mmCIF file of C-alpha atoms and ligand atoms in Angstrom:
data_model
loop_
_atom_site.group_PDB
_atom_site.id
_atom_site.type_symbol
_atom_site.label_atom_id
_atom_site.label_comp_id
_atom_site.label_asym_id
_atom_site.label_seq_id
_atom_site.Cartn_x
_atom_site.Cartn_y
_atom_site.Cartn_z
ATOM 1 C CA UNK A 19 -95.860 -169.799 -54.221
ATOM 2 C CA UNK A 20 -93.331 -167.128 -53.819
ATOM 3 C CA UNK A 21 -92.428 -164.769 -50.858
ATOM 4 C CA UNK A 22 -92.874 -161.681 -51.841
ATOM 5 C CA UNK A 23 -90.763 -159.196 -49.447
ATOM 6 C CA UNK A 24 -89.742 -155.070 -49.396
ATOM 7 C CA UNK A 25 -86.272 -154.641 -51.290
ATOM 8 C CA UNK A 26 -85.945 -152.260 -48.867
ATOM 9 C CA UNK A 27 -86.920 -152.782 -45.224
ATOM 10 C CA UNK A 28 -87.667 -156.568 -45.208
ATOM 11 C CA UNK A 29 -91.137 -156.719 -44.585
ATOM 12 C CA UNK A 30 -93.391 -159.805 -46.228
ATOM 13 C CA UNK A 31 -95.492 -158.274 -48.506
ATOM 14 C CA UNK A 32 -97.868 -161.299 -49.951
ATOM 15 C CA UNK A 33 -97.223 -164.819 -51.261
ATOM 16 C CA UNK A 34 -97.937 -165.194 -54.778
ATOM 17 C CA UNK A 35 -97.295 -166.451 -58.052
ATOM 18 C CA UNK A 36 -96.287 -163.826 -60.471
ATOM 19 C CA UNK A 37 -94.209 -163.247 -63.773
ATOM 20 C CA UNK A 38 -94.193 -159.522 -63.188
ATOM 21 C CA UNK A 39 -94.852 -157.628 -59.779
ATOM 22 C CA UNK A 40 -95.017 -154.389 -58.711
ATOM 23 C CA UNK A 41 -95.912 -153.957 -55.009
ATOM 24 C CA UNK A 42 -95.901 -150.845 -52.867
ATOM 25 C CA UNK A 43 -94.553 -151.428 -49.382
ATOM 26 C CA UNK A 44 -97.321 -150.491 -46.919
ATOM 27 C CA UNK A 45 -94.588 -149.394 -43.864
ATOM 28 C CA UNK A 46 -91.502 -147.869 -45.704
ATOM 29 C CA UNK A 47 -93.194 -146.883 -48.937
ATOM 30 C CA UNK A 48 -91.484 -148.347 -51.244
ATOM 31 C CA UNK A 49 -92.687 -149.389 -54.735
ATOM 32 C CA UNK A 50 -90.657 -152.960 -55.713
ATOM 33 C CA UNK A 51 -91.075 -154.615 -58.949
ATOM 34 C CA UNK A 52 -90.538 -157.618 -59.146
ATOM 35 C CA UNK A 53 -89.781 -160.039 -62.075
ATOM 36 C CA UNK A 54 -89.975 -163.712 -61.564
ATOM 37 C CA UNK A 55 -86.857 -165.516 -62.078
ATOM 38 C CA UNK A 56 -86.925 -168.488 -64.716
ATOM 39 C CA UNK A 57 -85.926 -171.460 -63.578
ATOM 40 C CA UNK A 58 -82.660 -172.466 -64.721
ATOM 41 C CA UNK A 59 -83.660 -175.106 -66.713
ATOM 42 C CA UNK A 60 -79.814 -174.938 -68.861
ATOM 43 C CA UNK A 61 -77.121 -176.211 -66.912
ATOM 44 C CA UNK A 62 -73.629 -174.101 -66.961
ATOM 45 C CA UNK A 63 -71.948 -174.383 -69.856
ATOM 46 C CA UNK A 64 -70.354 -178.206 -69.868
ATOM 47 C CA UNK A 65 -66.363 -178.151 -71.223
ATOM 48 C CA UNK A 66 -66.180 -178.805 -74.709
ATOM 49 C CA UNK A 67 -64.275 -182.367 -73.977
ATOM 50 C CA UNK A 68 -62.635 -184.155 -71.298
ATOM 51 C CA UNK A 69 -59.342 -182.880 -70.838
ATOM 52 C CA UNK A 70 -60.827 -179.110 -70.543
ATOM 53 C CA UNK A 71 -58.406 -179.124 -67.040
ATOM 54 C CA UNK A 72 -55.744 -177.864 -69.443
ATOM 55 C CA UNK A 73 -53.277 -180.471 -68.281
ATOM 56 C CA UNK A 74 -54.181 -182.787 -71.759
ATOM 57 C CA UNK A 75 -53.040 -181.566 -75.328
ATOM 58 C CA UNK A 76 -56.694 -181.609 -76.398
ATOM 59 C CA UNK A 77 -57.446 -179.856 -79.821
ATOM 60 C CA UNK A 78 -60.621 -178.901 -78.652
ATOM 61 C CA UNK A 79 -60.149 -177.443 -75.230
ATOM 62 C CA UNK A 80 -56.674 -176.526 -75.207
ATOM 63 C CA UNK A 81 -54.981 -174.557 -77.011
ATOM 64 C CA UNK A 82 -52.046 -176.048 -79.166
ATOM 65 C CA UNK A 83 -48.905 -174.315 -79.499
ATOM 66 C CA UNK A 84 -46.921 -175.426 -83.079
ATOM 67 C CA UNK A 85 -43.809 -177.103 -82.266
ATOM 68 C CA UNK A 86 -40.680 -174.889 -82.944
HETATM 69 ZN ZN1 ZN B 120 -90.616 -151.704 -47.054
#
């Protein structure tokens, strides 16, 4: 269950599960549509290798400048 509240004054509007929403606020009026949010089932992107702090000559995560 989700709390469903006014965008714009605040006020609880109903608890609910919902993929798409679209509520009109019963004190300031106004309409809010709401979209559920997907969980975020995909982590942030993970560095391509180990030495992605930059400090390691990595061919993969750093970027190699040619000798000379
Ligand atoms: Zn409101």
């Amino acid at each position: 269950m989700e709390i469903v509240r006014c965008g714009h004054c605040g006020r609880k509007l109903a608890e609910a599960e919902f993929v798409r929403l679209a509520i009109k606020c019963p004190r300031c009026g106004t309409l809010n549509t709401l979209k559920a949010v997907e969980p975020l089932t995909r982590a942030p992107r993970a560095p391509d290798c180990e030495c992605y702090d930059g400090k390691t000559n990595c061919p993969v995560g750093g970027r190699q400048t040619p000798p000379g």
